[in-house]
């Protein structure tokens, strides 16, 4: 097989090299603690996180379309992996690891398939409110879930209420040293995110360097706490849980082939991990690309992320996606091409070959603290506030997703969020805005009689329907038209102004046909004006189109003149 | 508790009496074989069908809103009952009967609840194509399923492929006498439906009387075949399956209270039976009411059907709905009020008290034949043909529902149909029609540049977006706008004409905001015209609304004039 030679590699400009190399280095330094921590979050041994930080980066560099997206283990995909697999196998077991690889493989294959079908638009089924509610909900359960390793506790909990109950009932088993170490780490990391950069800038440092130092703090904390634990043998004397032996050397290639029952259990989580990862990656990648006036191609992005997941599965890793914070660091550290990802991958491989024993004494409570601080920024209150103000229905979808995730689980949460957003959509269209309109005096314009002072004719009821006509509102529209006709007993013509109707489905078409017939029996003629081209083309050959012949006008104005003349 | 006194009873007009009485009589004669046959279809003993033909009719007469709907056992609800309960208990067992009553109770309670919440509109989530595909699919599996009793076979089959395989593998067990009796009945009934009325009219009979005689044929067939079987003891000598002993007397009142696991298993089928029964009843009731210029009230109809199902459950029956053919017969036999239903109920009660032993020798194969002929008319090819011609997406929803029902099962079929119809809806809106428009010379009207010869300005790109803006099409709209801007490099203004945009959700709002900002960086101004009142009210207070200040015009014409002046 010949590897593709992506455009960025073919036309590589020398002057990008320094930026790419330094960004690759910095991202690798971030990636080491993150990959260990997210593997823990996913219920996997630490080396799986490291494996997922090598091959996927190379695969994405070959197939992806973003120049600066940093692919690898991320919080949400790790959480979703844990949620999908913990009912199926014991976290950390060989079976669990094999399932995690199969999940990544399935997810990758689905993304590639969607790419082949050019289904990048599938992602649009996730609205912003649902995505926001999902991410915030995930941040909450990740934070709550990390309380266990943070406090040195170990117990199983299937959902948030069980977890909270478990924390209370296990309170006497809290390891005070672990808790102190963890809380100190949180305090330090929050300080270095929120205050350290300003402080350093105050001391005369350049803003970008100050930011960079702050970003390195998690790595420094990890090194320092590891040394501390190792020095005092706290894992033996104080019962501090540590990462333990990490097998040295590169992962071997695996051939993972899920059987049918596994497929049945994993297809939905695989789909959700794939789609959520895709949506997040595209939105991060796009917002970075925009700053450099580049664009990313969603369909190629499907291939890139799909290839990254397949590579992860083949090399002993688990589901990956584009990470938000790492991508931002990569971008601002000067990465201009995916070479920076290649350099990170090489560094991670070197770490795995030469330095894996260094992690043996890394304490779980510190990893938990780094995760908790990292996901803090995922909690998105701003969108909730904005959405509540702008659109009540969207806010319901957001909150429904959030509470679904927190109270029931990630999969239920996102699926019910999607269903909710569609239900809101239909609910809205089910009660369309319909305005009785009249002519603005001396013009050819027609406006709502309630908002403007306009001319009307007593024997013509002109109504503008402000919605596509479909099965969800056909009956409601019919009833609304009937009741407005009842309020204007002199009406001999019902003129529907169709400028805002972009589609009539077959349920609505049948409704209009039976309405026309019923009105004709009552001596009222149905007419239409301003039908859109595409609607007209489909309407004309139908039974309704034929009955309406001679009663369809190009503009409301023409209809008005013609109907006015008929009365006289 | 005092019973309600419905309006029809308070204001009963004497002259309605003869029509109501004779219609009640004729419907009862139809109802006897139908209730026995549909009980068999539902996997229930014959008396349950008779029980479901008494109390529900009385309850509907008290609470329903249609004057002529004939409520009772129907084919689709019987099929859905069998499909929901056969995985849970052995058909015909006491447990199965109890579950059938609980299913009817749940279904009735849900309908009453929906009535209290005035959720008649829930029914609108079932589009015509989905309903049509569902009914046709049900007709197919009912017909195939009745092949077993028709041929005198007995075996279990979970789905259509298993049923067909079973028919082949049990071919040597076919009872030739049962098969002949059944096929002869089918031939006779098809003849009396298709040809007999015309023949009788040819002989000088009035058309309505001829139709009536044809409608009585199933009852005559049942009587004749019962006499035949009883006379020759075919159930003993030839192994013809018969109805057997039907307990005499009225049903006793039951208090059925489902427990939690039963609730979990039955809520979805109960909801589907309720909603499907409601949609069918309203559409039959409405089409009959329209012929007499009456209307039915969907919300009161929920109470009527709900009460009928609760009454059925309380009196040992199972799920009921408004039947199509019986209602038509009731209507054309002269029923003007629900008194006709009361009379049918009284007659059914008398049959149960005095004549239940008469059914002992009624052969199953003849009942199967009456069912098969009755559901023939449910198969709805006309809608498929019409839908295929008018709307490919609706046709996909129809066929998806049909094949879902036939190949997998009734519940999967209808649920996947509903999901499919929503998916089609979103898919459609995902690629909205967008037209570049220009001014019709000498007028204030703007039309598609591809359909009309219109005036445009080189520095203004005016685009009319023919769709609501929402999460499903936000990205597609953005990309389409960008690519059209790229094709008009002189453009300094992008004017969006919003006359067909009835809603902007928060995902689309964010898209527009970021588009506006990106365009501003490129030196292109975003403007809008003809924003609808309700959209404007929500848009103005947002960040986008504030940025657009001074660039929102009432009409495209004003925008055009103002933008033309700016270039000069």
PDB file of C-alpha atoms in Angstrom, chain B residues 253-487:
ATOM      1  CA  UNK B 253     -66.659  -6.290  36.228  1.00  0.00           C
ATOM      2  CA  UNK B 254     -62.920  -6.641  36.690  1.00  0.00           C
ATOM      3  CA  UNK B 255     -60.499  -4.448  38.526  1.00  0.00           C
ATOM      4  CA  UNK B 256     -57.298  -4.690  36.526  1.00  0.00           C
ATOM      5  CA  UNK B 257     -54.250  -3.043  38.062  1.00  0.00           C
ATOM      6  CA  UNK B 258     -51.030  -3.586  36.112  1.00  0.00           C
ATOM      7  CA  UNK B 259     -47.849  -3.963  38.186  1.00  0.00           C
ATOM      8  CA  UNK B 260     -44.597  -2.165  37.387  1.00  0.00           C
ATOM      9  CA  UNK B 261     -42.931  -4.778  35.116  1.00  0.00           C
ATOM     10  CA  UNK B 262     -46.189  -5.094  33.157  1.00  0.00           C
ATOM     11  CA  UNK B 263     -46.349  -1.326  32.829  1.00  0.00           C
ATOM     12  CA  UNK B 264     -42.785  -1.270  31.496  1.00  0.00           C
ATOM     13  CA  UNK B 265     -43.641  -3.917  28.901  1.00  0.00           C
ATOM     14  CA  UNK B 266     -47.005  -2.467  27.862  1.00  0.00           C
ATOM     15  CA  UNK B 267     -46.642   1.312  27.821  1.00  0.00           C
ATOM     16  CA  UNK B 268     -45.277   1.554  24.278  1.00  0.00           C
ATOM     17  CA  UNK B 269     -47.792  -0.834  22.654  1.00  0.00           C
ATOM     18  CA  UNK B 270     -50.576   0.848  24.674  1.00  0.00           C
ATOM     19  CA  UNK B 271     -49.473   4.272  23.410  1.00  0.00           C
ATOM     20  CA  UNK B 272     -49.254   3.061  19.815  1.00  0.00           C
ATOM     21  CA  UNK B 273     -52.629   1.279  19.936  1.00  0.00           C
ATOM     22  CA  UNK B 274     -54.179   4.405  21.459  1.00  0.00           C
ATOM     23  CA  UNK B 275     -52.660   6.838  18.976  1.00  0.00           C
ATOM     24  CA  UNK B 276     -53.233   4.669  15.898  1.00  0.00           C
ATOM     25  CA  UNK B 277     -56.821   3.943  16.996  1.00  0.00           C
ATOM     26  CA  UNK B 278     -57.365   7.646  17.630  1.00  0.00           C
ATOM     27  CA  UNK B 279     -55.965   8.735  14.258  1.00  0.00           C
ATOM     28  CA  UNK B 280     -58.064   6.154  12.415  1.00  0.00           C
ATOM     29  CA  UNK B 281     -61.230   6.943  14.385  1.00  0.00           C
ATOM     30  CA  UNK B 282     -60.874  10.696  13.891  1.00  0.00           C
ATOM     31  CA  UNK B 283     -60.266  10.325  10.186  1.00  0.00           C
ATOM     32  CA  UNK B 284     -63.256   7.991   9.707  1.00  0.00           C
ATOM     33  CA  UNK B 285     -65.450  10.053  12.035  1.00  0.00           C
ATOM     34  CA  UNK B 286     -64.430  13.311  10.370  1.00  0.00           C
ATOM     35  CA  UNK B 287     -65.029  12.098   6.826  1.00  0.00           C
ATOM     36  CA  UNK B 288     -68.527  10.898   7.801  1.00  0.00           C
ATOM     37  CA  UNK B 289     -69.309  14.059   9.773  1.00  0.00           C
ATOM     38  CA  UNK B 290     -68.259  16.227   6.825  1.00  0.00           C
ATOM     39  CA  UNK B 291     -70.897  14.592   4.628  1.00  0.00           C
ATOM     40  CA  UNK B 292     -73.559  15.916   7.015  1.00  0.00           C
ATOM     41  CA  UNK B 293     -71.724  19.242   7.558  1.00  0.00           C
ATOM     42  CA  UNK B 294     -70.976  18.315  11.141  1.00  0.00           C
ATOM     43  CA  UNK B 295     -67.568  18.468  12.787  1.00  0.00           C
ATOM     44  CA  UNK B 296     -65.985  16.279  15.414  1.00  0.00           C
ATOM     45  CA  UNK B 297     -63.845  17.591  18.231  1.00  0.00           C
ATOM     46  CA  UNK B 298     -60.499  15.728  18.370  1.00  0.00           C
ATOM     47  CA  UNK B 299     -59.999  16.540  22.049  1.00  0.00           C
ATOM     48  CA  UNK B 300     -63.430  15.176  23.025  1.00  0.00           C
ATOM     49  CA  UNK B 301     -62.764  12.225  20.750  1.00  0.00           C
ATOM     50  CA  UNK B 302     -59.779  11.386  22.969  1.00  0.00           C
ATOM     51  CA  UNK B 303     -62.160  11.138  25.924  1.00  0.00           C
ATOM     52  CA  UNK B 304     -64.647   9.079  23.939  1.00  0.00           C
ATOM     53  CA  UNK B 305     -62.122   6.509  22.747  1.00  0.00           C
ATOM     54  CA  UNK B 306     -60.338   6.521  26.088  1.00  0.00           C
ATOM     55  CA  UNK B 307     -63.586   5.851  27.940  1.00  0.00           C
ATOM     56  CA  UNK B 308     -64.426   3.067  25.469  1.00  0.00           C
ATOM     57  CA  UNK B 309     -61.108   1.345  26.132  1.00  0.00           C
ATOM     58  CA  UNK B 310     -61.368   1.712  29.885  1.00  0.00           C
ATOM     59  CA  UNK B 311     -64.910   0.310  29.774  1.00  0.00           C
ATOM     60  CA  UNK B 312     -63.675  -2.555  27.626  1.00  0.00           C
ATOM     61  CA  UNK B 313     -60.930  -3.372  30.131  1.00  0.00           C
ATOM     62  CA  UNK B 314     -63.377  -3.164  33.046  1.00  0.00           C
ATOM     63  CA  UNK B 315     -65.812  -5.587  31.383  1.00  0.00           C
ATOM     64  CA  UNK B 316     -63.400  -8.280  30.289  1.00  0.00           C
ATOM     65  CA  UNK B 317     -62.786  -6.929  26.770  1.00  0.00           C
ATOM     66  CA  UNK B 318     -59.681  -5.744  24.951  1.00  0.00           C
ATOM     67  CA  UNK B 319     -58.484  -2.713  22.971  1.00  0.00           C
ATOM     68  CA  UNK B 320     -61.137  -1.137  20.727  1.00  0.00           C
ATOM     69  CA  UNK B 321     -61.295   1.683  18.183  1.00  0.00           C
ATOM     70  CA  UNK B 322     -63.626   3.117  15.575  1.00  0.00           C
ATOM     71  CA  UNK B 323     -63.999   0.612  12.740  1.00  0.00           C
ATOM     72  CA  UNK B 324     -64.004   1.851   9.159  1.00  0.00           C
ATOM     73  CA  UNK B 325     -66.437  -0.529   7.445  1.00  0.00           C
ATOM     74  CA  UNK B 326     -68.896  -0.747  10.359  1.00  0.00           C
ATOM     75  CA  UNK B 327     -68.999   3.053  10.689  1.00  0.00           C
ATOM     76  CA  UNK B 328     -69.748   3.425   6.994  1.00  0.00           C
ATOM     77  CA  UNK B 329     -72.547   0.857   7.271  1.00  0.00           C
ATOM     78  CA  UNK B 330     -73.887   2.555  10.392  1.00  0.00           C
ATOM     79  CA  UNK B 331     -73.885   5.909   8.584  1.00  0.00           C
ATOM     80  CA  UNK B 332     -75.505   4.683   5.391  1.00  0.00           C
ATOM     81  CA  UNK B 333     -78.066   2.558   7.263  1.00  0.00           C
ATOM     82  CA  UNK B 334     -79.434   5.814   8.652  1.00  0.00           C
ATOM     83  CA  UNK B 335     -77.788   6.293  12.057  1.00  0.00           C
ATOM     84  CA  UNK B 336     -77.997   9.919  13.166  1.00  0.00           C
ATOM     85  CA  UNK B 337     -76.987   9.633  16.835  1.00  0.00           C
ATOM     86  CA  UNK B 338     -74.975   7.271  19.058  1.00  0.00           C
ATOM     87  CA  UNK B 339     -78.299   5.697  20.046  1.00  0.00           C
ATOM     88  CA  UNK B 340     -77.572   3.296  17.208  1.00  0.00           C
ATOM     89  CA  UNK B 341     -74.459   2.178  19.092  1.00  0.00           C
ATOM     90  CA  UNK B 342     -76.496   1.719  22.262  1.00  0.00           C
ATOM     91  CA  UNK B 343     -78.925  -0.499  20.358  1.00  0.00           C
ATOM     92  CA  UNK B 344     -76.052  -2.569  18.912  1.00  0.00           C
ATOM     93  CA  UNK B 345     -74.671  -2.986  22.425  1.00  0.00           C
ATOM     94  CA  UNK B 346     -78.011  -4.145  23.802  1.00  0.00           C
ATOM     95  CA  UNK B 347     -78.362  -6.655  20.981  1.00  0.00           C
ATOM     96  CA  UNK B 348     -74.827  -7.954  21.560  1.00  0.00           C
ATOM     97  CA  UNK B 349     -75.655  -8.385  25.245  1.00  0.00           C
ATOM     98  CA  UNK B 350     -78.795 -10.334  24.355  1.00  0.00           C
ATOM     99  CA  UNK B 351     -76.768 -12.563  22.023  1.00  0.00           C
ATOM    100  CA  UNK B 352     -74.277 -13.202  24.794  1.00  0.00           C
ATOM    101  CA  UNK B 353     -77.004 -14.058  27.291  1.00  0.00           C
ATOM    102  CA  UNK B 354     -79.228 -16.214  25.122  1.00  0.00           C
ATOM    103  CA  UNK B 355     -77.316 -17.337  22.054  1.00  0.00           C
ATOM    104  CA  UNK B 356     -73.707 -17.907  23.021  1.00  0.00           C
ATOM    105  CA  UNK B 357     -74.024 -21.667  22.597  1.00  0.00           C
ATOM    106  CA  UNK B 358     -74.849 -21.151  18.917  1.00  0.00           C
ATOM    107  CA  UNK B 359     -71.193 -20.288  18.159  1.00  0.00           C
ATOM    108  CA  UNK B 360     -69.794 -23.564  19.459  1.00  0.00           C
ATOM    109  CA  UNK B 361     -69.599 -25.085  15.955  1.00  0.00           C
ATOM    110  CA  UNK B 362     -68.531 -21.959  14.090  1.00  0.00           C
ATOM    111  CA  UNK B 363     -65.352 -23.026  12.202  1.00  0.00           C
ATOM    112  CA  UNK B 364     -62.114 -21.025  12.512  1.00  0.00           C
ATOM    113  CA  UNK B 365     -61.410 -21.277   8.800  1.00  0.00           C
ATOM    114  CA  UNK B 366     -64.586 -19.324   8.001  1.00  0.00           C
ATOM    115  CA  UNK B 367     -63.702 -16.632  10.528  1.00  0.00           C
ATOM    116  CA  UNK B 368     -60.229 -16.413   8.985  1.00  0.00           C
ATOM    117  CA  UNK B 369     -61.818 -15.988   5.573  1.00  0.00           C
ATOM    118  CA  UNK B 370     -64.059 -13.144   6.796  1.00  0.00           C
ATOM    119  CA  UNK B 371     -61.021 -11.395   8.287  1.00  0.00           C
ATOM    120  CA  UNK B 372     -58.995 -11.768   5.109  1.00  0.00           C
ATOM    121  CA  UNK B 373     -61.755 -10.300   2.976  1.00  0.00           C
ATOM    122  CA  UNK B 374     -62.399  -7.502   5.481  1.00  0.00           C
ATOM    123  CA  UNK B 375     -58.753  -6.344   5.579  1.00  0.00           C
ATOM    124  CA  UNK B 376     -58.423  -6.505   1.779  1.00  0.00           C
ATOM    125  CA  UNK B 377     -59.967  -3.045   1.623  1.00  0.00           C
ATOM    126  CA  UNK B 378     -57.354  -1.729   4.068  1.00  0.00           C
ATOM    127  CA  UNK B 379     -54.563  -2.299   1.563  1.00  0.00           C
ATOM    128  CA  UNK B 380     -54.007   1.190   0.198  1.00  0.00           C
ATOM    129  CA  UNK B 381     -52.196   1.166  -3.133  1.00  0.00           C
ATOM    130  CA  UNK B 382     -53.768   4.449  -4.282  1.00  0.00           C
ATOM    131  CA  UNK B 383     -51.946   6.513  -1.648  1.00  0.00           C
ATOM    132  CA  UNK B 384     -48.644   4.842  -2.516  1.00  0.00           C
ATOM    133  CA  UNK B 385     -49.109   5.667  -6.175  1.00  0.00           C
ATOM    134  CA  UNK B 386     -50.134   9.263  -5.444  1.00  0.00           C
ATOM    135  CA  UNK B 387     -47.280   9.741  -2.970  1.00  0.00           C
ATOM    136  CA  UNK B 388     -44.658   8.292  -5.311  1.00  0.00           C
ATOM    137  CA  UNK B 389     -45.724  10.785  -7.948  1.00  0.00           C
ATOM    138  CA  UNK B 390     -45.913  13.814  -5.637  1.00  0.00           C
ATOM    139  CA  UNK B 391     -43.157  13.452  -3.060  1.00  0.00           C
ATOM    140  CA  UNK B 392     -40.272  10.962  -3.117  1.00  0.00           C
ATOM    141  CA  UNK B 393     -39.474  11.575   0.573  1.00  0.00           C
ATOM    142  CA  UNK B 394     -43.029  10.849   1.698  1.00  0.00           C
ATOM    143  CA  UNK B 395     -42.958   7.695  -0.424  1.00  0.00           C
ATOM    144  CA  UNK B 396     -39.799   6.579   1.395  1.00  0.00           C
ATOM    145  CA  UNK B 397     -41.558   7.076   4.745  1.00  0.00           C
ATOM    146  CA  UNK B 398     -44.581   5.114   3.488  1.00  0.00           C
ATOM    147  CA  UNK B 399     -42.531   2.205   2.143  1.00  0.00           C
ATOM    148  CA  UNK B 400     -40.220   2.198   5.162  1.00  0.00           C
ATOM    149  CA  UNK B 401     -43.222   1.875   7.465  1.00  0.00           C
ATOM    150  CA  UNK B 402     -44.805  -0.796   5.271  1.00  0.00           C
ATOM    151  CA  UNK B 403     -41.708  -2.976   5.096  1.00  0.00           C
ATOM    152  CA  UNK B 404     -40.909  -2.347   8.766  1.00  0.00           C
ATOM    153  CA  UNK B 405     -44.373  -3.665   9.688  1.00  0.00           C
ATOM    154  CA  UNK B 406     -44.260  -6.637   7.314  1.00  0.00           C
ATOM    155  CA  UNK B 407     -40.673  -7.736   7.901  1.00  0.00           C
ATOM    156  CA  UNK B 408     -40.059  -6.851  11.549  1.00  0.00           C
ATOM    157  CA  UNK B 409     -43.324  -6.129  13.327  1.00  0.00           C
ATOM    158  CA  UNK B 410     -46.081  -3.582  13.913  1.00  0.00           C
ATOM    159  CA  UNK B 411     -44.380  -1.601  16.679  1.00  0.00           C
ATOM    160  CA  UNK B 412     -40.962  -1.418  15.034  1.00  0.00           C
ATOM    161  CA  UNK B 413     -42.695  -0.552  11.789  1.00  0.00           C
ATOM    162  CA  UNK B 414     -44.671   2.388  13.082  1.00  0.00           C
ATOM    163  CA  UNK B 415     -41.879   3.763  15.271  1.00  0.00           C
ATOM    164  CA  UNK B 416     -39.367   3.582  12.439  1.00  0.00           C
ATOM    165  CA  UNK B 417     -41.956   5.164  10.156  1.00  0.00           C
ATOM    166  CA  UNK B 418     -42.345   8.132  12.483  1.00  0.00           C
ATOM    167  CA  UNK B 419     -38.565   8.509  12.790  1.00  0.00           C
ATOM    168  CA  UNK B 420     -38.245   8.224   9.016  1.00  0.00           C
ATOM    169  CA  UNK B 421     -40.844  10.915   8.388  1.00  0.00           C
ATOM    170  CA  UNK B 422     -38.954  13.293  10.688  1.00  0.00           C
ATOM    171  CA  UNK B 423     -35.646  12.398   9.078  1.00  0.00           C
ATOM    172  CA  UNK B 424     -37.135  13.195   5.659  1.00  0.00           C
ATOM    173  CA  UNK B 425     -38.391  16.500   7.051  1.00  0.00           C
ATOM    174  CA  UNK B 426     -34.935  17.483   8.290  1.00  0.00           C
ATOM    175  CA  UNK B 427     -33.160  16.122   5.242  1.00  0.00           C
ATOM    176  CA  UNK B 428     -35.331  18.340   3.084  1.00  0.00           C
ATOM    177  CA  UNK B 429     -34.738  21.479   5.096  1.00  0.00           C
ATOM    178  CA  UNK B 430     -31.022  20.679   5.192  1.00  0.00           C
ATOM    179  CA  UNK B 431     -30.528  21.766   1.596  1.00  0.00           C
ATOM    180  CA  UNK B 432     -32.730  24.804   1.302  1.00  0.00           C
ATOM    181  CA  UNK B 433     -33.604  26.440  -1.959  1.00  0.00           C
ATOM    182  CA  UNK B 434     -31.764  29.764  -2.174  1.00  0.00           C
ATOM    183  CA  UNK B 435     -32.318  32.117  -5.073  1.00  0.00           C
ATOM    184  CA  UNK B 436     -30.207  35.074  -6.199  1.00  0.00           C
ATOM    185  CA  UNK B 437     -32.826  37.721  -6.900  1.00  0.00           C
ATOM    186  CA  UNK B 438     -33.013  40.954  -8.825  1.00  0.00           C
ATOM    187  CA  UNK B 439     -35.605  43.654  -9.413  1.00  0.00           C
ATOM    188  CA  UNK B 440     -38.305  43.144 -12.022  1.00  0.00           C
ATOM    189  CA  UNK B 441     -37.677  46.271 -14.164  1.00  0.00           C
ATOM    190  CA  UNK B 442     -39.994  49.130 -13.329  1.00  0.00           C
ATOM    191  CA  UNK B 443     -41.538  47.400 -10.314  1.00  0.00           C
ATOM    192  CA  UNK B 444     -40.873  46.913  -6.631  1.00  0.00           C
ATOM    193  CA  UNK B 445     -40.805  43.129  -6.996  1.00  0.00           C
ATOM    194  CA  UNK B 446     -37.784  40.897  -6.724  1.00  0.00           C
ATOM    195  CA  UNK B 447     -37.540  37.558  -8.453  1.00  0.00           C
ATOM    196  CA  UNK B 448     -35.082  34.706  -9.052  1.00  0.00           C
ATOM    197  CA  UNK B 449     -32.470  35.773 -11.644  1.00  0.00           C
ATOM    198  CA  UNK B 450     -32.648  32.327 -13.216  1.00  0.00           C
ATOM    199  CA  UNK B 451     -36.406  32.407 -13.796  1.00  0.00           C
ATOM    200  CA  UNK B 452     -36.985  36.053 -14.699  1.00  0.00           C
ATOM    201  CA  UNK B 453     -35.121  38.781 -16.517  1.00  0.00           C
ATOM    202  CA  UNK B 454     -34.352  41.196 -13.703  1.00  0.00           C
ATOM    203  CA  UNK B 455     -31.986  44.020 -12.777  1.00  0.00           C
ATOM    204  CA  UNK B 456     -29.064  43.385 -10.422  1.00  0.00           C
ATOM    205  CA  UNK B 457     -26.230  45.520  -9.019  1.00  0.00           C
ATOM    206  CA  UNK B 458     -22.648  44.233  -9.378  1.00  0.00           C
ATOM    207  CA  UNK B 459     -21.689  45.240  -5.834  1.00  0.00           C
ATOM    208  CA  UNK B 460     -24.811  43.784  -4.192  1.00  0.00           C
ATOM    209  CA  UNK B 461     -25.529  40.077  -3.913  1.00  0.00           C
ATOM    210  CA  UNK B 462     -29.209  39.717  -3.003  1.00  0.00           C
ATOM    211  CA  UNK B 463     -30.211  36.211  -1.943  1.00  0.00           C
ATOM    212  CA  UNK B 464     -33.614  34.969  -0.860  1.00  0.00           C
ATOM    213  CA  UNK B 465     -33.373  32.066   1.579  1.00  0.00           C
ATOM    214  CA  UNK B 466     -36.380  29.806   1.122  1.00  0.00           C
ATOM    215  CA  UNK B 467     -36.304  27.960   4.434  1.00  0.00           C
ATOM    216  CA  UNK B 468     -36.437  28.420   8.157  1.00  0.00           C
ATOM    217  CA  UNK B 469     -32.923  28.629   9.531  1.00  0.00           C
ATOM    218  CA  UNK B 470     -32.177  25.959  12.134  1.00  0.00           C
ATOM    219  CA  UNK B 471     -29.484  23.594  13.305  1.00  0.00           C
ATOM    220  CA  UNK B 472     -30.141  21.208  10.422  1.00  0.00           C
ATOM    221  CA  UNK B 473     -29.250  23.680   7.694  1.00  0.00           C
ATOM    222  CA  UNK B 474     -27.162  26.417   9.361  1.00  0.00           C
ATOM    223  CA  UNK B 475     -23.851  25.113   8.002  1.00  0.00           C
ATOM    224  CA  UNK B 476     -25.273  24.316   4.564  1.00  0.00           C
ATOM    225  CA  UNK B 477     -26.733  27.830   4.271  1.00  0.00           C
ATOM    226  CA  UNK B 478     -23.452  29.366   5.352  1.00  0.00           C
ATOM    227  CA  UNK B 479     -21.499  27.369   2.804  1.00  0.00           C
ATOM    228  CA  UNK B 480     -23.966  28.175   0.031  1.00  0.00           C
ATOM    229  CA  UNK B 481     -23.740  31.902   0.830  1.00  0.00           C
ATOM    230  CA  UNK B 482     -19.934  31.769   0.849  1.00  0.00           C
ATOM    231  CA  UNK B 483     -19.733  30.000  -2.482  1.00  0.00           C
ATOM    232  CA  UNK B 484     -22.135  32.446  -4.138  1.00  0.00           C
ATOM    233  CA  UNK B 485     -20.121  35.348  -2.746  1.00  0.00           C
ATOM    234  CA  UNK B 486     -16.987  33.762  -4.186  1.00  0.00           C
ATOM    235  CA  UNK B 487     -18.691  33.724  -7.591  1.00  0.00           C
TER     236      UNK B 487
END
